[in-house]
Amino acid sequence: HVQQQQMQSPGSTMQEPDPPLHGKCGPGLSKAGMCVCFWNPLCWPGFCTKVNQNDQAAVMYWGKYEGTLQEPGLYCLNPIGREIRTASTRCTTLELKDIKVLDAKGNPVIISGVVTYAITSAKKACVDVERPHVFISLQATTAMKQVASRYPYSAPVGQVSLQTETQEISAELVRVLQSKTSITGAQVFNFELVDLSYAPEIAQVMLVRQQAEALVEARRLIVGASVDMAQQAVAQLEAKGGNLSDSTKERITSNLLTVICSHNPATPTVSLQ
């Protein structure tokens, strides 16, 4: 329990513990059967049941839930009409591999994720839900699709996207999955995205788009820096006593911008007039 509390994510909530088993002899029908069989030594081993470390056991008599054995050890319980359903409380990891989702812009994206969780209630896992781990796996896929559809694959600096805001998205995934799986008694500790890529059918197109966006951004940076450099050059010439006419300033600025922004090296030319 201490280990689970240390691993608890800020987005998760603690599960209520199961009620303990109070009566070791069961209901009246089980007690009557015990009175008949107790005198036979061959029945005595059936009274003993073991609970392993990091396990919980939900005890049922005649199909009705009576309580949970939460501590490891050897217990003496009336075996007449008894059924024990065991659930492991060890931390478990669930891998979600190559899940296709649509991001906020409608682009198909392939996402892989890892969920870390533990079962904290034998009653919920063994009595209230059938196949809890399959249930959690399906709900984790649903939560991933639900949360990923709220964010774009990539976004400009300062905006939330699947590529950048991993901690915020992880916390939201934990909250969503926890709300969907509380019925199983699962405690979700972590839900992280470990792989992210465009779907194959649009990967090439999006790569070209990203390259074009990067080129435009680089050009914008070069042009802005070129204008600053040209203005500083003209200002320094005037500060050192240069008497520059408006046409000269325009020619110097034009030549500097051409040299700085051009892909090709500058070619000096001399006017013969």
PDB file of C-alpha atoms in Angstrom:
ATOM      1  CA  HIS A   1       0.000   0.000   0.000  1.00  0.00           C
ATOM      2  CA  VAL A   2       2.892   2.395   0.735  1.00  0.00           C
ATOM      3  CA  GLN A   3       4.413   1.675  -2.682  1.00  0.00           C
ATOM      4  CA  GLN A   4       1.098   2.394  -4.398  1.00  0.00           C
ATOM      5  CA  GLN A   5       0.720   5.700  -2.543  1.00  0.00           C
ATOM      6  CA  GLN A   6       4.221   6.750  -3.628  1.00  0.00           C
ATOM      7  CA  MET A   7       3.411   5.964  -7.261  1.00  0.00           C
ATOM      8  CA  GLN A   8       0.048   7.713  -7.184  1.00  0.00           C
ATOM      9  CA  SER A   9      -0.361  10.292  -9.951  1.00  0.00           C
ATOM     10  CA  PRO A  10      -1.806  13.756  -9.177  1.00  0.00           C
ATOM     11  CA  GLY A  11      -4.663  12.988 -11.561  1.00  0.00           C
ATOM     12  CA  SER A  12      -5.697   9.735  -9.878  1.00  0.00           C
ATOM     13  CA  THR A  13      -7.931   9.194  -6.853  1.00  0.00           C
ATOM     14  CA  MET A  14      -7.603   6.662  -4.062  1.00  0.00           C
ATOM     15  CA  GLN A  15     -10.045   3.751  -4.102  1.00  0.00           C
ATOM     16  CA  GLU A  16     -12.180   2.908  -1.083  1.00  0.00           C
ATOM     17  CA  PRO A  17     -10.985  -0.326   0.579  1.00  0.00           C
ATOM     18  CA  ASP A  18     -13.190  -3.411   0.632  1.00  0.00           C
ATOM     19  CA  PRO A  19     -15.058  -4.240   3.854  1.00  0.00           C
ATOM     20  CA  PRO A  20     -13.157  -6.863   5.852  1.00  0.00           C
ATOM     21  CA  LEU A  21     -14.546 -10.329   6.495  1.00  0.00           C
ATOM     22  CA  HIS A  22     -15.951 -10.364  10.044  1.00  0.00           C
ATOM     23  CA  GLY A  23     -17.594 -13.736  10.488  1.00  0.00           C
ATOM     24  CA  LYS A  24     -15.329 -16.726   9.846  1.00  0.00           C
ATOM     25  CA  CYS A  25     -18.123 -19.271  10.080  1.00  0.00           C
ATOM     26  CA  GLY A  26     -20.385 -17.912   7.349  1.00  0.00           C
ATOM     27  CA  PRO A  27     -24.196 -17.728   7.374  1.00  0.00           C
ATOM     28  CA  GLY A  28     -26.498 -20.056   9.269  1.00  0.00           C
ATOM     29  CA  LEU A  29     -26.598 -22.753   6.587  1.00  0.00           C
ATOM     30  CA  SER A  30     -22.804 -22.939   6.535  1.00  0.00           C
ATOM     31  CA  LYS A  31     -22.689 -23.124  10.325  1.00  0.00           C
ATOM     32  CA  ALA A  32     -25.136 -26.018  10.320  1.00  0.00           C
ATOM     33  CA  GLY A  33     -23.048 -27.857   7.770  1.00  0.00           C
ATOM     34  CA  MET A  34     -19.911 -27.229   9.824  1.00  0.00           C
ATOM     35  CA  CYS A  35     -21.524 -28.761  12.895  1.00  0.00           C
ATOM     36  CA  VAL A  36     -22.151 -31.928  10.906  1.00  0.00           C
ATOM     37  CA  CYS A  37     -18.727 -32.165   9.243  1.00  0.00           C
ATOM     38  CA  PHE A  38     -16.431 -30.738  11.919  1.00  0.00           C
ATOM     39  CA  TRP A  39     -16.172 -34.048  13.761  1.00  0.00           C
ATOM     40  CA  ASN A  40     -14.547 -35.666  10.706  1.00  0.00           C
ATOM     41  CA  PRO A  41     -10.774 -35.012  10.766  1.00  0.00           C
ATOM     42  CA  LEU A  42     -10.638 -35.403   6.995  1.00  0.00           C
ATOM     43  CA  CYS A  43     -12.571 -32.129   6.671  1.00  0.00           C
ATOM     44  CA  TRP A  44     -10.184 -30.084   8.791  1.00  0.00           C
ATOM     45  CA  PRO A  45      -7.683 -29.179   6.003  1.00  0.00           C
ATOM     46  CA  GLY A  46     -10.556 -27.640   4.064  1.00  0.00           C
ATOM     47  CA  PHE A  47     -10.967 -24.979   6.761  1.00  0.00           C
ATOM     48  CA  CYS A  48      -7.539 -23.485   5.969  1.00  0.00           C
ATOM     49  CA  THR A  49      -7.034 -20.969   3.191  1.00  0.00           C
ATOM     50  CA  LYS A  50      -3.941 -18.941   2.337  1.00  0.00           C
ATOM     51  CA  VAL A  51      -3.616 -15.368   1.093  1.00  0.00           C
ATOM     52  CA  ASN A  52      -0.294 -14.517  -0.533  1.00  0.00           C
ATOM     53  CA  GLN A  53       1.649 -11.285  -0.276  1.00  0.00           C
ATOM     54  CA  ASN A  54       0.203  -8.571  -2.589  1.00  0.00           C
ATOM     55  CA  ASP A  55      -3.037 -10.518  -2.988  1.00  0.00           C
ATOM     56  CA  GLN A  56      -6.588  -9.954  -1.803  1.00  0.00           C
ATOM     57  CA  ALA A  57      -9.310 -12.589  -1.511  1.00  0.00           C
ATOM     58  CA  ALA A  58     -13.018 -11.895  -1.881  1.00  0.00           C
ATOM     59  CA  VAL A  59     -14.965 -14.419   0.238  1.00  0.00           C
ATOM     60  CA  MET A  60     -18.434 -15.511  -0.854  1.00  0.00           C
ATOM     61  CA  TYR A  61     -20.880 -17.857   0.855  1.00  0.00           C
ATOM     62  CA  TRP A  62     -23.617 -19.422  -1.219  1.00  0.00           C
ATOM     63  CA  GLY A  63     -23.034 -16.856  -3.986  1.00  0.00           C
ATOM     64  CA  LYS A  64     -23.209 -13.809  -1.710  1.00  0.00           C
ATOM     65  CA  TYR A  65     -20.215 -11.558  -1.039  1.00  0.00           C
ATOM     66  CA  GLU A  66     -19.315 -11.478   2.671  1.00  0.00           C
ATOM     67  CA  GLY A  67     -16.005  -9.573   2.861  1.00  0.00           C
ATOM     68  CA  THR A  68     -12.387  -9.404   1.766  1.00  0.00           C
ATOM     69  CA  LEU A  69      -9.189 -10.852   3.228  1.00  0.00           C
ATOM     70  CA  GLN A  70      -6.663  -8.075   2.642  1.00  0.00           C
ATOM     71  CA  GLU A  71      -3.662  -9.153   4.720  1.00  0.00           C
ATOM     72  CA  PRO A  72      -1.374 -12.069   3.764  1.00  0.00           C
ATOM     73  CA  GLY A  73      -1.435 -15.126   5.974  1.00  0.00           C
ATOM     74  CA  LEU A  74      -3.269 -18.347   6.787  1.00  0.00           C
ATOM     75  CA  TYR A  75      -6.980 -18.126   7.623  1.00  0.00           C
ATOM     76  CA  CYS A  76      -9.386 -20.659   9.083  1.00  0.00           C
ATOM     77  CA  LEU A  77     -12.759 -20.298   7.345  1.00  0.00           C
ATOM     78  CA  ASN A  78     -15.812 -22.464   7.207  1.00  0.00           C
ATOM     79  CA  PRO A  79     -15.576 -24.303   3.836  1.00  0.00           C
ATOM     80  CA  ILE A  80     -19.299 -25.145   3.623  1.00  0.00           C
ATOM     81  CA  GLY A  81     -20.739 -23.039   0.760  1.00  0.00           C
ATOM     82  CA  ARG A  82     -17.548 -20.995   0.575  1.00  0.00           C
ATOM     83  CA  GLU A  83     -16.030 -19.573  -2.605  1.00  0.00           C
ATOM     84  CA  ILE A  84     -12.807 -17.542  -2.669  1.00  0.00           C
ATOM     85  CA  ARG A  85     -11.903 -15.266  -5.582  1.00  0.00           C
ATOM     86  CA  THR A  86      -8.361 -13.900  -5.528  1.00  0.00           C
ATOM     87  CA  ALA A  87      -7.064 -10.694  -7.120  1.00  0.00           C
ATOM     88  CA  SER A  88      -3.434  -9.575  -7.342  1.00  0.00           C
ATOM     89  CA  THR A  89      -2.629  -6.060  -6.112  1.00  0.00           C
ATOM     90  CA  ARG A  90       0.786  -5.955  -7.797  1.00  0.00           C
ATOM     91  CA  CYS A  91       1.548  -3.044 -10.126  1.00  0.00           C
ATOM     92  CA  THR A  92       0.837  -3.947 -13.734  1.00  0.00           C
ATOM     93  CA  THR A  93       1.864  -2.316 -17.002  1.00  0.00           C
ATOM     94  CA  LEU A  94      -0.345  -2.297 -20.068  1.00  0.00           C
ATOM     95  CA  GLU A  95       1.101  -1.516 -23.501  1.00  0.00           C
ATOM     96  CA  LEU A  96      -1.124   0.068 -26.124  1.00  0.00           C
ATOM     97  CA  LYS A  97       0.615  -0.485 -29.448  1.00  0.00           C
ATOM     98  CA  ASP A  98       0.013   1.550 -32.614  1.00  0.00           C
ATOM     99  CA  ILE A  99      -3.434   2.959 -31.884  1.00  0.00           C
ATOM    100  CA  LYS A 100      -4.791   5.069 -34.758  1.00  0.00           C
ATOM    101  CA  VAL A 101      -6.566   8.250 -33.653  1.00  0.00           C
ATOM    102  CA  LEU A 102      -7.594  11.534 -35.248  1.00  0.00           C
ATOM    103  CA  ASP A 103      -5.979  14.656 -33.803  1.00  0.00           C
ATOM    104  CA  ALA A 104      -7.754  17.986 -33.345  1.00  0.00           C
ATOM    105  CA  LYS A 105      -7.173  18.853 -37.024  1.00  0.00           C
ATOM    106  CA  GLY A 106      -8.573  15.552 -38.268  1.00  0.00           C
ATOM    107  CA  ASN A 107      -5.189  14.079 -39.241  1.00  0.00           C
ATOM    108  CA  PRO A 108      -4.783  10.315 -38.634  1.00  0.00           C
ATOM    109  CA  VAL A 109      -2.047   9.739 -36.061  1.00  0.00           C
ATOM    110  CA  ILE A 110      -0.459   6.527 -34.765  1.00  0.00           C
ATOM    111  CA  ILE A 111       0.083   6.596 -30.985  1.00  0.00           C
ATOM    112  CA  SER A 112       1.569   4.051 -28.577  1.00  0.00           C
ATOM    113  CA  GLY A 113       1.205   4.332 -24.820  1.00  0.00           C
ATOM    114  CA  VAL A 114       1.975   2.590 -21.535  1.00  0.00           C
ATOM    115  CA  VAL A 115      -0.396   2.436 -18.564  1.00  0.00           C
ATOM    116  CA  THR A 116       0.742   1.585 -15.033  1.00  0.00           C
ATOM    117  CA  TYR A 117      -1.985   0.516 -12.632  1.00  0.00           C
ATOM    118  CA  ALA A 118      -2.836  -1.849  -9.790  1.00  0.00           C
ATOM    119  CA  ILE A 119      -5.996  -3.572  -8.589  1.00  0.00           C
ATOM    120  CA  THR A 120      -6.919  -2.367  -5.095  1.00  0.00           C
ATOM    121  CA  SER A 121     -10.280  -4.087  -4.577  1.00  0.00           C
ATOM    122  CA  ALA A 122     -10.847  -7.829  -4.859  1.00  0.00           C
ATOM    123  CA  LYS A 123     -14.610  -7.291  -4.625  1.00  0.00           C
ATOM    124  CA  LYS A 124     -14.759  -4.924  -7.598  1.00  0.00           C
ATOM    125  CA  ALA A 125     -12.283  -6.909  -9.692  1.00  0.00           C
ATOM    126  CA  CYS A 126     -13.688 -10.384  -8.997  1.00  0.00           C
ATOM    127  CA  VAL A 127     -17.364  -9.776  -8.183  1.00  0.00           C
ATOM    128  CA  ASP A 128     -18.479  -6.547  -9.874  1.00  0.00           C
ATOM    129  CA  VAL A 129     -16.561  -6.865 -13.184  1.00  0.00           C
ATOM    130  CA  GLU A 130     -15.826  -9.762 -15.492  1.00  0.00           C
ATOM    131  CA  ARG A 131     -12.228  -9.927 -16.785  1.00  0.00           C
ATOM    132  CA  PRO A 132     -11.049  -6.618 -15.248  1.00  0.00           C
ATOM    133  CA  HIS A 133      -7.727  -6.461 -17.129  1.00  0.00           C
ATOM    134  CA  VAL A 134      -9.466  -6.764 -20.495  1.00  0.00           C
ATOM    135  CA  PHE A 135     -11.935  -4.108 -19.352  1.00  0.00           C
ATOM    136  CA  ILE A 136      -9.062  -1.759 -18.416  1.00  0.00           C
ATOM    137  CA  SER A 137      -7.288  -2.386 -21.735  1.00  0.00           C
ATOM    138  CA  LEU A 138     -10.375  -1.477 -23.760  1.00  0.00           C
ATOM    139  CA  GLN A 139     -11.088   1.603 -21.654  1.00  0.00           C
ATOM    140  CA  ALA A 140      -7.449   2.735 -21.964  1.00  0.00           C
ATOM    141  CA  THR A 141      -7.742   2.633 -25.756  1.00  0.00           C
ATOM    142  CA  THR A 142     -10.959   4.642 -25.553  1.00  0.00           C
ATOM    143  CA  ALA A 143      -9.368   7.204 -23.215  1.00  0.00           C
ATOM    144  CA  MET A 144      -6.355   7.615 -25.514  1.00  0.00           C
ATOM    145  CA  LYS A 145      -8.560   8.278 -28.535  1.00  0.00           C
ATOM    146  CA  GLN A 146     -10.761  10.659 -26.557  1.00  0.00           C
ATOM    147  CA  VAL A 147      -7.912  12.766 -25.167  1.00  0.00           C
ATOM    148  CA  ALA A 148      -5.686  12.735 -28.279  1.00  0.00           C
ATOM    149  CA  SER A 149      -8.546  14.064 -30.406  1.00  0.00           C
ATOM    150  CA  ARG A 150      -8.472  17.309 -28.388  1.00  0.00           C
ATOM    151  CA  TYR A 151      -4.918  18.246 -29.399  1.00  0.00           C
ATOM    152  CA  PRO A 152      -3.159  18.756 -32.740  1.00  0.00           C
ATOM    153  CA  TYR A 153      -0.138  16.662 -33.664  1.00  0.00           C
ATOM    154  CA  SER A 154       2.063  19.771 -33.737  1.00  0.00           C
ATOM    155  CA  ALA A 155       1.496  23.454 -33.060  1.00  0.00           C
ATOM    156  CA  PRO A 156       3.457  26.736 -32.984  1.00  0.00           C
ATOM    157  CA  VAL A 157       5.554  27.556 -29.948  1.00  0.00           C
ATOM    158  CA  GLY A 158       3.365  28.370 -26.955  1.00  0.00           C
ATOM    159  CA  GLN A 159       0.417  26.236 -28.035  1.00  0.00           C
ATOM    160  CA  VAL A 160      -0.461  22.799 -26.678  1.00  0.00           C
ATOM    161  CA  SER A 161       0.181  19.818 -28.950  1.00  0.00           C
ATOM    162  CA  LEU A 162       0.718  16.067 -28.717  1.00  0.00           C
ATOM    163  CA  GLN A 163       4.430  16.560 -29.378  1.00  0.00           C
ATOM    164  CA  THR A 164       5.142  19.052 -26.595  1.00  0.00           C
ATOM    165  CA  GLU A 165       2.714  18.962 -23.668  1.00  0.00           C
ATOM    166  CA  THR A 166       3.391  15.377 -22.580  1.00  0.00           C
ATOM    167  CA  GLN A 167       2.948  15.973 -18.828  1.00  0.00           C
ATOM    168  CA  GLU A 168      -0.351  17.813 -19.202  1.00  0.00           C
ATOM    169  CA  ILE A 169      -1.713  15.203 -21.602  1.00  0.00           C
ATOM    170  CA  SER A 170      -0.490  12.364 -19.368  1.00  0.00           C
ATOM    171  CA  ALA A 171      -2.302  13.846 -16.357  1.00  0.00           C
ATOM    172  CA  GLU A 172      -5.491  14.186 -18.401  1.00  0.00           C
ATOM    173  CA  LEU A 173      -5.176  10.594 -19.622  1.00  0.00           C
ATOM    174  CA  VAL A 174      -4.875   9.414 -16.020  1.00  0.00           C
ATOM    175  CA  ARG A 175      -7.984  11.354 -14.973  1.00  0.00           C
ATOM    176  CA  VAL A 176     -10.062  10.062 -17.863  1.00  0.00           C
ATOM    177  CA  LEU A 177      -8.953   6.446 -17.494  1.00  0.00           C
ATOM    178  CA  GLN A 178      -9.407   6.523 -13.712  1.00  0.00           C
ATOM    179  CA  SER A 179     -13.005   7.650 -14.079  1.00  0.00           C
ATOM    180  CA  LYS A 180     -13.681   4.876 -16.594  1.00  0.00           C
ATOM    181  CA  THR A 181     -12.064   2.069 -14.569  1.00  0.00           C
ATOM    182  CA  SER A 182     -13.050   2.907 -10.978  1.00  0.00           C
ATOM    183  CA  ILE A 183     -15.667   0.161 -11.179  1.00  0.00           C
ATOM    184  CA  THR A 184     -12.864  -2.423 -11.473  1.00  0.00           C
ATOM    185  CA  GLY A 185     -11.049  -1.209  -8.351  1.00  0.00           C
ATOM    186  CA  ALA A 186      -8.049  -0.152 -10.450  1.00  0.00           C
ATOM    187  CA  GLN A 187      -5.716   2.578  -9.269  1.00  0.00           C
ATOM    188  CA  VAL A 188      -4.123   4.260 -12.317  1.00  0.00           C
ATOM    189  CA  PHE A 189      -0.652   5.566 -11.505  1.00  0.00           C
ATOM    190  CA  ASN A 190       0.633   6.673 -14.883  1.00  0.00           C
ATOM    191  CA  PHE A 191      -0.416   6.890 -18.520  1.00  0.00           C
ATOM    192  CA  GLU A 192       2.310   8.046 -20.902  1.00  0.00           C
ATOM    193  CA  LEU A 193       2.573   8.398 -24.665  1.00  0.00           C
ATOM    194  CA  VAL A 194       5.771   6.645 -25.780  1.00  0.00           C
ATOM    195  CA  ASP A 195       5.535   6.877 -29.568  1.00  0.00           C
ATOM    196  CA  LEU A 196       3.872   9.321 -31.929  1.00  0.00           C
ATOM    197  CA  SER A 197       3.816   9.507 -35.726  1.00  0.00           C
ATOM    198  CA  TYR A 198       1.553  10.342 -38.620  1.00  0.00           C
ATOM    199  CA  ALA A 199      -0.366   7.490 -40.209  1.00  0.00           C
ATOM    200  CA  PRO A 200       1.430   5.990 -43.259  1.00  0.00           C
ATOM    201  CA  GLU A 201      -1.177   7.285 -45.710  1.00  0.00           C
ATOM    202  CA  ILE A 202      -0.389  10.941 -44.910  1.00  0.00           C
ATOM    203  CA  ALA A 203       3.155  10.697 -43.530  1.00  0.00           C
ATOM    204  CA  GLN A 204       4.843  11.827 -46.780  1.00  0.00           C
ATOM    205  CA  VAL A 205       2.437  14.719 -47.305  1.00  0.00           C
ATOM    206  CA  MET A 206       2.820  15.927 -43.726  1.00  0.00           C
ATOM    207  CA  LEU A 207       6.618  15.675 -43.998  1.00  0.00           C
ATOM    208  CA  VAL A 208       6.554  17.992 -47.026  1.00  0.00           C
ATOM    209  CA  ARG A 209       4.245  20.323 -45.129  1.00  0.00           C
ATOM    210  CA  GLN A 210       6.548  20.414 -42.106  1.00  0.00           C
ATOM    211  CA  GLN A 211       9.542  21.143 -44.334  1.00  0.00           C
ATOM    212  CA  ALA A 212       7.636  23.981 -46.018  1.00  0.00           C
ATOM    213  CA  GLU A 213       6.620  25.452 -42.658  1.00  0.00           C
ATOM    214  CA  ALA A 214      10.212  25.220 -41.419  1.00  0.00           C
ATOM    215  CA  LEU A 215      11.469  26.926 -44.600  1.00  0.00           C
ATOM    216  CA  VAL A 216       8.942  29.761 -44.234  1.00  0.00           C
ATOM    217  CA  GLU A 217       9.890  30.258 -40.604  1.00  0.00           C
ATOM    218  CA  ALA A 218      13.598  30.281 -41.492  1.00  0.00           C
ATOM    219  CA  ARG A 219      12.988  32.810 -44.276  1.00  0.00           C
ATOM    220  CA  ARG A 220      11.032  35.017 -41.896  1.00  0.00           C
ATOM    221  CA  LEU A 221      13.927  34.954 -39.446  1.00  0.00           C
ATOM    222  CA  ILE A 222      16.513  35.720 -42.155  1.00  0.00           C
ATOM    223  CA  VAL A 223      14.517  38.634 -43.577  1.00  0.00           C
ATOM    224  CA  GLY A 224      13.958  40.155 -40.138  1.00  0.00           C
ATOM    225  CA  ALA A 225      17.650  39.909 -39.289  1.00  0.00           C
ATOM    226  CA  SER A 226      18.610  41.326 -42.721  1.00  0.00           C
ATOM    227  CA  VAL A 227      16.463  44.418 -42.254  1.00  0.00           C
ATOM    228  CA  ASP A 228      18.038  45.068 -38.847  1.00  0.00           C
ATOM    229  CA  MET A 229      21.556  44.639 -40.254  1.00  0.00           C
ATOM    230  CA  ALA A 230      20.877  46.986 -43.183  1.00  0.00           C
ATOM    231  CA  GLN A 231      19.439  49.665 -40.898  1.00  0.00           C
ATOM    232  CA  GLN A 232      22.394  49.390 -38.537  1.00  0.00           C
ATOM    233  CA  ALA A 233      24.865  49.646 -41.451  1.00  0.00           C
ATOM    234  CA  VAL A 234      23.270  52.837 -42.755  1.00  0.00           C
ATOM    235  CA  ALA A 235      23.104  54.289 -39.246  1.00  0.00           C
ATOM    236  CA  GLN A 236      26.804  53.540 -38.627  1.00  0.00           C
ATOM    237  CA  LEU A 237      27.846  55.154 -41.931  1.00  0.00           C
ATOM    238  CA  GLU A 238      25.939  58.310 -41.057  1.00  0.00           C
ATOM    239  CA  ALA A 239      27.343  58.301 -37.510  1.00  0.00           C
ATOM    240  CA  LYS A 240      30.898  58.275 -38.899  1.00  0.00           C
ATOM    241  CA  GLY A 241      30.307  61.374 -40.990  1.00  0.00           C
ATOM    242  CA  GLY A 242      29.018  59.891 -44.185  1.00  0.00           C
ATOM    243  CA  ASN A 243      26.660  62.248 -46.041  1.00  0.00           C
ATOM    244  CA  LEU A 244      24.278  59.795 -47.665  1.00  0.00           C
ATOM    245  CA  SER A 245      21.456  60.804 -49.931  1.00  0.00           C
ATOM    246  CA  ASP A 246      18.130  59.001 -49.915  1.00  0.00           C
ATOM    247  CA  SER A 247      18.970  57.191 -53.163  1.00  0.00           C
ATOM    248  CA  THR A 248      22.294  56.044 -51.728  1.00  0.00           C
ATOM    249  CA  LYS A 249      20.583  54.726 -48.610  1.00  0.00           C
ATOM    250  CA  GLU A 250      18.083  52.841 -50.737  1.00  0.00           C
ATOM    251  CA  ARG A 251      20.863  51.350 -52.894  1.00  0.00           C
ATOM    252  CA  ILE A 252      22.923  50.276 -49.860  1.00  0.00           C
ATOM    253  CA  THR A 253      19.867  48.760 -48.174  1.00  0.00           C
ATOM    254  CA  SER A 254      18.818  46.965 -51.358  1.00  0.00           C
ATOM    255  CA  ASN A 255      22.298  45.549 -51.951  1.00  0.00           C
ATOM    256  CA  LEU A 256      22.658  44.351 -48.343  1.00  0.00           C
ATOM    257  CA  LEU A 257      19.257  42.679 -48.359  1.00  0.00           C
ATOM    258  CA  THR A 258      20.046  40.977 -51.649  1.00  0.00           C
ATOM    259  CA  VAL A 259      23.396  39.672 -50.389  1.00  0.00           C
ATOM    260  CA  ILE A 260      22.117  38.489 -47.013  1.00  0.00           C
ATOM    261  CA  CYS A 261      18.858  36.889 -48.229  1.00  0.00           C
ATOM    262  CA  SER A 262      20.287  35.282 -51.360  1.00  0.00           C
ATOM    263  CA  HIS A 263      21.088  31.566 -51.504  1.00  0.00           C
ATOM    264  CA  ASN A 264      23.957  32.169 -53.932  1.00  0.00           C
ATOM    265  CA  PRO A 265      27.218  34.005 -53.155  1.00  0.00           C
ATOM    266  CA  ALA A 266      27.305  37.699 -54.092  1.00  0.00           C
ATOM    267  CA  THR A 267      28.941  38.742 -57.377  1.00  0.00           C
ATOM    268  CA  PRO A 268      30.538  42.229 -57.233  1.00  0.00           C
ATOM    269  CA  THR A 269      29.781  44.495 -60.219  1.00  0.00           C
ATOM    270  CA  VAL A 270      31.339  47.844 -61.181  1.00  0.00           C
ATOM    271  CA  SER A 271      29.430  50.443 -63.121  1.00  0.00           C
ATOM    272  CA  LEU A 272      31.381  51.838 -66.143  1.00  0.00           C
ATOM    273  CA  GLN A 273      29.318  54.981 -66.495  1.00  0.00           C
TER     274      GLN A 273
END
